[in-house]
Coordinates of C-alpha atoms in Angstrom, one line a residue:
M300 CA 90.6 60.3 167.3
E301 CA 87.3 61.5 166.7
N302 CA 88.9 65.2 166.6
R303 CA 90.8 64.0 163.5
I304 CA 87.9 62.4 161.8
L305 CA 86.1 65.7 162.0
K306 CA 88.9 67.8 161.1
Y307 CA 89.1 65.4 157.8
F308 CA 85.4 65.6 157.1
L309 CA 85.4 69.5 157.3
Q310 CA 88.4 69.5 155.0
L311 CA 86.3 67.4 152.4
I312 CA 83.3 69.4 152.6
L313 CA 85.8 72.3 152.0
I314 CA 86.9 70.8 149.0
L315 CA 83.6 69.7 147.4
L316 CA 82.4 73.3 147.7
Y317 CA 85.6 74.6 146.2
F318 CA 84.8 72.3 143.2
E319 CA 81.2 73.4 143.3
G320 CA 81.9 77.2 143.3
N321 CA 84.3 76.5 140.2
A322 CA 82.4 74.1 138.1
Q323 CA 81.9 74.6 134.7
Q324 CA 78.4 76.4 133.5
R325 CA 77.8 76.2 129.7
F326 CA 75.5 78.8 128.3
S327 CA 73.8 78.8 124.9
L328 CA 73.3 81.8 123.0
N329 CA 69.6 82.5 124.4
Q330 CA 71.1 81.3 127.9
C331 CA 73.8 84.3 127.7
I332 CA 71.1 86.8 126.3
E333 CA 68.6 86.1 129.1
Y334 CA 71.2 86.2 131.5
A335 CA 72.6 89.7 130.1
Y336 CA 69.1 91.1 130.4
K337 CA 69.0 90.8 134.2
Q338 CA 72.5 92.0 134.8
N339 CA 73.3 95.0 132.3
F340 CA 72.9 98.0 134.0
D341 CA 71.8 100.1 131.0
V342 CA 68.5 97.2 130.9
K343 CA 68.2 97.9 134.7
L344 CA 68.2 101.9 134.7
K345 CA 65.8 101.9 131.9
E346 CA 63.3 99.2 133.6
L347 CA 63.8 101.8 136.8
K348 CA 63.1 105.1 134.6
L349 CA 60.0 102.9 133.2
K350 CA 58.9 102.5 136.9
Q351 CA 59.3 106.1 137.4
S352 CA 57.2 107.2 134.4
E353 CA 54.5 104.6 135.4
N354 CA 54.4 106.0 138.9
T355 CA 54.2 109.4 137.5
L356 CA 51.3 108.5 135.1
E357 CA 49.7 106.9 138.0
Q358 CA 50.1 110.1 140.0
S359 CA 48.5 112.2 137.2
E360 CA 45.7 109.8 137.1
K361 CA 44.8 110.5 140.8
A362 CA 45.3 114.0 140.6
V363 CA 41.7 114.4 139.2
Y364 CA 40.1 113.3 142.7
P365 CA 39.5 115.9 145.3
N366 CA 41.8 116.3 147.9
L367 CA 40.8 115.4 151.4
S368 CA 42.4 116.5 154.8
G369 CA 41.6 116.6 158.0
A370 CA 43.0 118.9 161.2
F371 CA 43.3 119.2 165.1
S372 CA 44.3 121.3 167.4
Q373 CA 45.1 121.4 171.2
G374 CA 45.6 124.7 173.1
I375 CA 46.1 126.3 176.5
N376 CA 46.0 129.7 177.1
S377 CA 46.6 131.5 180.5
G378 CA 46.2 134.9 181.5
R379 CA 44.3 137.5 179.5
S380 CA 43.0 135.8 176.5
I381 CA 39.8 135.2 174.2
D382 CA 37.3 132.5 175.3
P383 CA 36.8 130.6 171.9
F384 CA 33.0 129.9 172.9
T385 CA 32.0 133.5 173.7
N386 CA 34.6 135.3 172.0
G387 CA 35.0 137.6 175.1
F388 CA 38.1 138.7 177.0
V389 CA 38.4 136.6 180.2
Q390 CA 41.3 136.4 182.9
R391 CA 41.8 132.8 183.2
T392 CA 43.4 129.7 182.1
I393 CA 41.2 127.8 179.1
S394 CA 42.1 125.0 177.6
S395 CA 40.7 124.3 173.9
N396 CA 40.6 122.0 170.9
S397 CA 39.2 122.0 167.7
F398 CA 38.5 119.4 164.6
G399 CA 38.0 120.0 161.1
A400 CA 37.8 118.5 157.6
N401 CA 38.3 119.8 154.2
A402 CA 37.6 118.9 150.7
N403 CA 39.2 120.4 147.4
F404 CA 38.2 119.4 144.0
T405 CA 39.6 121.2 140.4
I406 CA 36.7 121.7 138.2
F407 CA 38.5 123.2 135.6
N408 CA 42.0 124.3 134.6
G409 CA 42.6 124.7 131.1
F410 CA 42.3 121.0 130.7
S411 CA 45.7 120.8 132.6
L412 CA 45.1 117.4 134.4
K413 CA 43.7 115.6 131.3
N414 CA 46.8 116.7 129.1
Q415 CA 49.1 115.9 131.8
I416 CA 48.0 112.2 132.0
I417 CA 47.8 111.8 128.4
Q418 CA 51.7 113.3 128.2
N419 CA 52.5 111.0 131.0
Q420 CA 51.1 108.0 129.2
Y421 CA 53.4 108.8 126.0
N422 CA 56.2 108.9 128.2
A423 CA 55.8 106.1 129.8
E424 CA 55.3 104.1 126.2
A425 CA 58.4 105.6 124.8
D426 CA 60.4 104.4 128.2
Q427 CA 58.9 100.9 127.5
V428 CA 60.2 101.2 123.8
E429 CA 63.6 102.3 124.9
I430 CA 64.2 99.1 127.0
Q431 CA 63.2 97.1 124.3
R432 CA 65.7 98.8 121.9
A433 CA 68.1 98.4 124.6
K434 CA 67.6 94.7 124.7
N435 CA 68.1 94.4 121.0
E436 CA 71.4 96.1 121.0
L437 CA 72.3 94.2 123.6
R438 CA 71.2 90.9 122.0
I439 CA 73.7 91.8 118.8
R440 CA 76.7 92.4 120.9
I441 CA 76.2 89.1 122.9
T442 CA 75.7 87.5 119.5
L443 CA 78.8 88.9 117.8
A444 CA 81.0 87.9 121.1
Y445 CA 79.5 84.3 121.3
M446 CA 80.2 83.7 117.5
Q447 CA 83.7 84.9 117.9
V448 CA 84.2 82.5 120.5
L449 CA 82.7 79.6 118.0
M450 CA 84.8 81.0 115.3
N451 CA 88.0 80.8 117.7
Q452 CA 86.8 77.3 118.5
E453 CA 86.7 76.0 114.9
L454 CA 89.9 77.9 114.0
S455 CA 91.6 75.9 116.7
K456 CA 90.5 73.2 115.5
I457 CA 91.9 73.9 112.3
A458 CA 95.3 74.4 113.7
Q459 CA 95.1 71.3 115.6
E460 CA 94.4 69.2 112.5
Q461 CA 97.3 70.8 110.9
I462 CA 99.8 69.6 113.6
Q463 CA 98.2 66.1 113.1
N464 CA 99.0 66.4 109.4
I465 CA 102.5 67.4 109.8
Q466 CA 102.9 64.8 112.5
S467 CA 101.6 62.4 110.2
Q468 CA 103.8 63.6 107.1
Y469 CA 106.6 63.5 109.5
E470 CA 106.1 59.9 110.1
R471 CA 106.3 58.9 106.6
V472 CA 108.9 60.7 105.7
K473 CA 111.0 59.2 108.4
A474 CA 110.3 55.8 106.7
L475 CA 111.4 57.2 103.5
V476 CA 114.6 58.7 104.9
I477 CA 115.6 55.5 106.7
E478 CA 115.0 53.6 103.6
G479 CA 117.3 56.1 101.9
N480 CA 114.9 57.6 99.5
M481 CA 114.6 61.1 100.8
P482 CA 117.3 63.4 102.4
K483 CA 117.2 64.0 106.0
T484 CA 116.6 67.7 105.5
N485 CA 113.2 67.2 104.9
L486 CA 112.7 65.9 108.4
I487 CA 114.4 69.2 109.7
D488 CA 112.1 71.2 107.3
L489 CA 108.9 68.9 108.8
D490 CA 110.4 70.0 112.4
A491 CA 110.3 73.7 111.4
Q492 CA 106.7 73.5 110.3
L493 CA 105.6 71.4 113.2
A494 CA 107.1 74.2 115.7
T495 CA 105.1 77.1 113.9
A496 CA 102.1 74.9 113.6
E497 CA 102.2 74.4 117.4
Y498 CA 103.0 78.1 117.9
D499 CA 99.9 79.0 115.7
A500 CA 97.5 76.5 117.7
L501 CA 98.9 78.3 121.1
N502 CA 97.9 81.3 119.6
A503 CA 94.3 79.8 118.9
K504 CA 93.5 78.6 122.1
T505 CA 94.6 82.0 123.7
N506 CA 92.4 83.6 121.0
I507 CA 89.5 81.4 122.7
D508 CA 90.1 82.3 125.9
I509 CA 90.1 85.7 125.4
S510 CA 86.9 85.9 123.4
K511 CA 85.4 83.5 126.4
L512 CA 86.7 86.2 128.7
S513 CA 84.8 89.3 126.6
L514 CA 81.4 87.4 126.3
A515 CA 81.6 86.8 130.1
Q516 CA 82.3 90.3 130.7
L517 CA 79.8 91.2 128.5
I518 CA 76.8 89.4 130.2
A519 CA 78.1 90.4 133.5
F520 CA 79.2 86.7 134.5
P521 CA 80.9 86.8 138.0
N522 CA 83.3 84.0 137.5
F523 CA 85.2 83.9 134.3
V524 CA 86.8 80.6 135.4
A525 CA 83.5 78.9 135.7
F526 CA 82.2 80.4 132.1
D527 CA 82.0 78.3 129.3
I528 CA 79.6 78.0 126.2
E529 CA 78.0 75.1 124.4
N530 CA 80.2 72.9 121.8
N531 CA 77.7 74.0 118.9
S532 CA 78.3 75.3 115.4
I533 CA 76.1 77.5 113.3
E534 CA 74.4 76.4 110.5
E535 CA 75.1 78.2 107.4
K536 CA 72.4 80.6 106.0
T537 CA 71.1 79.9 102.3
V538 CA 68.7 83.1 102.1
L539 CA 68.8 84.8 98.7
L540 CA 69.6 88.6 99.4
N541 CA 68.0 90.6 96.9
D542 CA 66.4 93.6 96.2
N543 CA 63.0 92.4 97.0
Y544 CA 64.4 91.4 100.2
L545 CA 65.8 94.7 100.9
Q546 CA 62.6 96.7 100.2
N547 CA 60.5 94.3 102.2
I548 CA 62.5 95.5 105.2
L549 CA 62.5 99.1 104.4
S550 CA 58.6 99.1 104.2
G551 CA 58.6 98.1 107.8
F552 CA 61.3 100.2 109.0
Y553 CA 58.9 102.7 110.8
F554 CA 58.0 100.1 113.3
Q555 CA 61.4 99.8 114.5
P556 CA 61.8 100.6 118.4
I557 CA 63.9 103.5 118.4
I558 CA 61.6 105.2 115.6
K559 CA 58.6 104.4 118.0
S560 CA 60.0 105.8 121.0
A561 CA 61.1 109.1 118.8
E562 CA 57.4 109.4 117.5
L563 CA 56.2 108.7 121.3
R564 CA 58.3 111.8 122.4
V565 CA 56.9 114.0 119.6
R566 CA 53.5 113.4 120.6
S567 CA 54.4 114.1 124.1
A568 CA 55.8 117.5 123.0
N569 CA 52.7 118.1 121.2
V570 CA 50.8 117.5 124.3
G571 CA 53.6 119.7 126.4
I572 CA 52.4 122.7 124.0
K573 CA 48.6 122.4 125.4
L574 CA 50.1 122.1 128.6
A575 CA 51.9 125.2 128.2
K576 CA 48.6 127.1 126.9
A577 CA 46.8 125.9 129.8
G578 CA 48.2 128.3 132.1
K579 CA 46.2 131.3 129.8
Y580 CA 43.2 129.8 131.2
P581 CA 41.0 130.3 134.3
T582 CA 41.0 127.5 137.2
V583 CA 37.9 127.0 138.8
S584 CA 37.8 124.9 141.9
L585 CA 35.3 123.9 144.5
G586 CA 35.6 123.4 148.2
A587 CA 33.8 122.2 151.4
G588 CA 34.4 121.4 154.8
V589 CA 32.9 120.8 158.4
G590 CA 34.2 121.7 161.8
S591 CA 33.5 122.4 165.9
A592 CA 35.6 123.5 168.5
Y593 CA 35.6 123.2 172.4
S594 CA 36.5 125.4 175.3
S595 CA 37.0 124.7 178.8
A596 CA 35.7 128.2 179.6
P597 CA 32.1 127.1 179.4
A598 CA 32.3 123.6 180.8
K599 CA 30.1 123.9 183.3
E600 CA 27.1 125.4 181.2
Y601 CA 27.9 122.8 178.4
N602 CA 29.7 119.6 178.2
Y603 CA 32.2 118.6 175.5
F604 CA 30.3 116.9 173.2
N605 CA 27.2 119.6 173.6
Q606 CA 29.8 122.4 172.7
L607 CA 30.9 120.5 169.5
G608 CA 27.3 120.0 168.3
F609 CA 26.9 123.8 169.2
N610 CA 30.0 125.1 167.5
S611 CA 29.7 122.8 164.5
N612 CA 30.1 124.5 161.0
Q613 CA 30.1 123.6 157.4
F614 CA 31.2 125.4 154.6
A615 CA 31.1 125.4 150.7
R616 CA 33.3 127.7 148.6
L617 CA 33.9 127.8 144.9
S618 CA 36.9 129.7 143.8
I619 CA 37.9 131.1 140.1
N620 CA 41.4 132.2 139.4
I621 CA 41.8 134.2 136.4
P622 CA 45.3 134.9 135.1
I623 CA 45.4 138.6 134.3
Y624 CA 49.5 139.4 134.1
T625 CA 51.9 136.7 134.4
N626 CA 55.3 138.3 133.9
G627 CA 55.2 136.5 130.7
Q628 CA 55.9 133.2 132.4
V629 CA 53.2 131.7 130.2
K630 CA 54.2 133.0 127.1
G631 CA 57.7 131.8 127.8
R632 CA 56.8 128.4 128.7
I633 CA 54.5 128.0 125.6
T634 CA 57.5 129.2 123.6
N635 CA 60.0 126.3 125.1
A636 CA 57.2 124.0 124.5
Q637 CA 56.9 125.1 120.7
I638 CA 60.9 124.8 120.6
N639 CA 61.1 121.3 122.3
Q640 CA 58.1 120.3 119.7
R641 CA 60.4 121.2 116.8
I642 CA 63.4 119.6 118.3
T643 CA 61.5 116.1 118.9
E644 CA 60.6 116.2 115.1
T645 CA 63.9 117.2 114.1
Q646 CA 65.2 114.1 116.1
L647 CA 62.5 111.7 114.5
S648 CA 63.6 112.9 110.8
Q649 CA 67.1 112.3 111.9
T650 CA 66.0 108.9 113.3
K651 CA 64.3 107.8 110.5
L652 CA 67.1 108.7 107.8
Q653 CA 69.6 106.8 110.5
I654 CA 67.7 103.9 110.3
K655 CA 66.9 103.9 106.5
Q656 CA 70.9 104.0 106.1
E657 CA 71.7 101.7 108.5
I658 CA 69.1 99.1 106.9
E659 CA 70.8 99.5 103.5
Q660 CA 74.3 99.2 105.1
A661 CA 73.4 96.1 106.7
Y662 CA 71.8 94.8 103.4
L663 CA 74.8 95.7 101.6
T664 CA 77.8 94.2 104.1
A665 CA 75.6 90.8 104.3
K666 CA 75.3 90.7 100.7
I667 CA 78.8 90.9 100.3
A668 CA 79.6 88.3 103.5
Q669 CA 77.1 86.1 101.1
E670 CA 79.5 86.6 98.0
K671 CA 82.6 86.0 100.0
L672 CA 81.0 82.9 101.9
K673 CA 80.6 81.3 98.1
T674 CA 83.8 82.5 96.8
A675 CA 85.3 80.9 100.3
Q676 CA 83.6 77.7 99.6
K677 CA 85.1 77.5 96.1
Q678 CA 88.6 78.2 97.2
V679 CA 88.4 75.5 100.3
L680 CA 87.5 72.7 97.3
A681 CA 90.1 73.9 95.1
Q682 CA 93.1 74.4 97.5
Q683 CA 92.1 70.8 99.1
V684 CA 92.5 69.0 95.5
A685 CA 95.8 71.3 94.9
Y686 CA 96.9 70.2 98.8
D687 CA 96.3 66.6 98.1
S688 CA 98.0 66.4 94.6
A689 CA 101.1 68.1 96.2
K690 CA 101.3 65.2 99.1
D691 CA 101.0 62.5 96.4
R692 CA 104.1 64.4 94.3
Y693 CA 106.1 65.1 97.6
L694 CA 105.9 61.4 98.3
E695 CA 107.1 60.3 95.1
G696 CA 110.1 62.9 95.4
L697 CA 108.7 65.4 92.8
L698 CA 108.1 68.3 95.4
H699 CA 110.4 70.1 97.7
T700 CA 109.0 70.1 101.4
I701 CA 109.0 74.2 101.0
E702 CA 106.8 73.7 98.1
L703 CA 104.6 71.1 100.4
N704 CA 104.2 73.7 103.0
N705 CA 103.2 76.5 100.7
Y706 CA 100.4 74.0 99.4
R707 CA 99.5 73.4 103.0
I708 CA 99.5 77.3 104.1
N709 CA 97.3 77.9 101.4
H710 CA 94.9 75.1 102.4
E711 CA 94.7 76.3 105.8
K712 CA 94.4 79.9 105.1
A713 CA 91.4 78.9 102.8
K714 CA 89.6 77.1 105.5
S715 CA 90.1 79.4 107.8
N716 CA 89.1 82.2 105.3
L717 CA 85.7 79.9 105.1
I718 CA 84.8 79.8 108.8
Q719 CA 85.5 83.4 109.0
S720 CA 83.4 83.9 106.0
K721 CA 80.7 82.1 107.6
Y722 CA 80.6 83.9 110.9
E723 CA 80.5 86.9 109.3
F724 CA 78.1 86.3 107.2
Y725 CA 75.8 84.6 110.0
F726 CA 76.5 87.9 111.9
R727 CA 75.6 90.2 109.1
K728 CA 72.4 88.4 108.6
I729 CA 71.4 88.5 112.2
V730 CA 72.1 92.1 112.1
L731 CA 69.8 92.2 109.4
D732 CA 67.0 90.2 110.4
Y733 CA 66.9 93.0 113.7
Y734 CA 65.5 95.2 111.4
I735 CA 62.6 92.8 110.1
V736 CA 59.2 94.0 111.6
K737 CA 57.6 90.8 113.2

């Protein structure tokens, strides 16, 4: 009996865990964006590249400090060897060890260390901007996919409303047919219309599932079955798009992340020329060290610590390395750095032109979408009046079923056009806002 109870208890736990694992998780647009930031591989790779650049910058900053190293050796010599204490030849087994510490400091190397820090700083800043650029582009893609789901949901509601309208008409026509005020063929026509409306509603529902799947995959959500979005709609943007609006955006387009990144790459390339030219200058460095040694040969006369004090030594060294002939290597590096500078400057000019053209295109498409939205609103009102009038004439027997269906289809198409125009304008406006410097 106890085993059976335990078995049922375990089954209940498994069932609860299953439903918990497949519970619907609803995401708002901002939650989708934040979730994607953490999951997107492109963003992760750029963040790792930034860490790499920051580490390189830290290394170059620490390179200006002296190098300090220590050394220890232990040896045994057998047979004829040199006594490390007297430097004379002896015929015996000798054990010895030595200690030392060295420090080296670069005094001057053509400002290479300083310029390397500056260049690495520019590279790190550019990589930071690249992360923001990748996030902005990802946000646009997620917003479009999210709105696609919302639009399909609204289109599905229209399809369901059409089914209800046809069913309502069917009941009224059925009553008129029973009373003998309408022919039975009208019911047959409505049956066909209802079947078509149900097929359209199924397609609309399928479009919702497909768009949800696309959004879930875009944000890298692991379980599509458990994914859903909040049931909300967008508010229509009542922003006046004119030439002043465009000029305000164009006046600040130089601060776009992609342009900032390109400018930082140009600065890095300029410093790269200075780094290459550093190879023409001498390198001045300072070295110093201390050391001592012990040998077992004179161990009877001098103990271990006495030998260490007796053999202690110190040194200081100033080194100057003057490049005289470098096989054309320095000249080649300078030429490559100058070519790289021209490449980055060309890329910067190309990026500026590209962004300007993108802003102009985004503005034009948003303005066209706004005009389409206004026209669609007027179209819905006109088609609504026409459809209501057609329904009254149909019930009075003045209009055929096929003609009524044409009015219904036109009204449905007008509502669909309104929804599509609304979301298109909303998306185009978001793309346009992407270029506004905040």
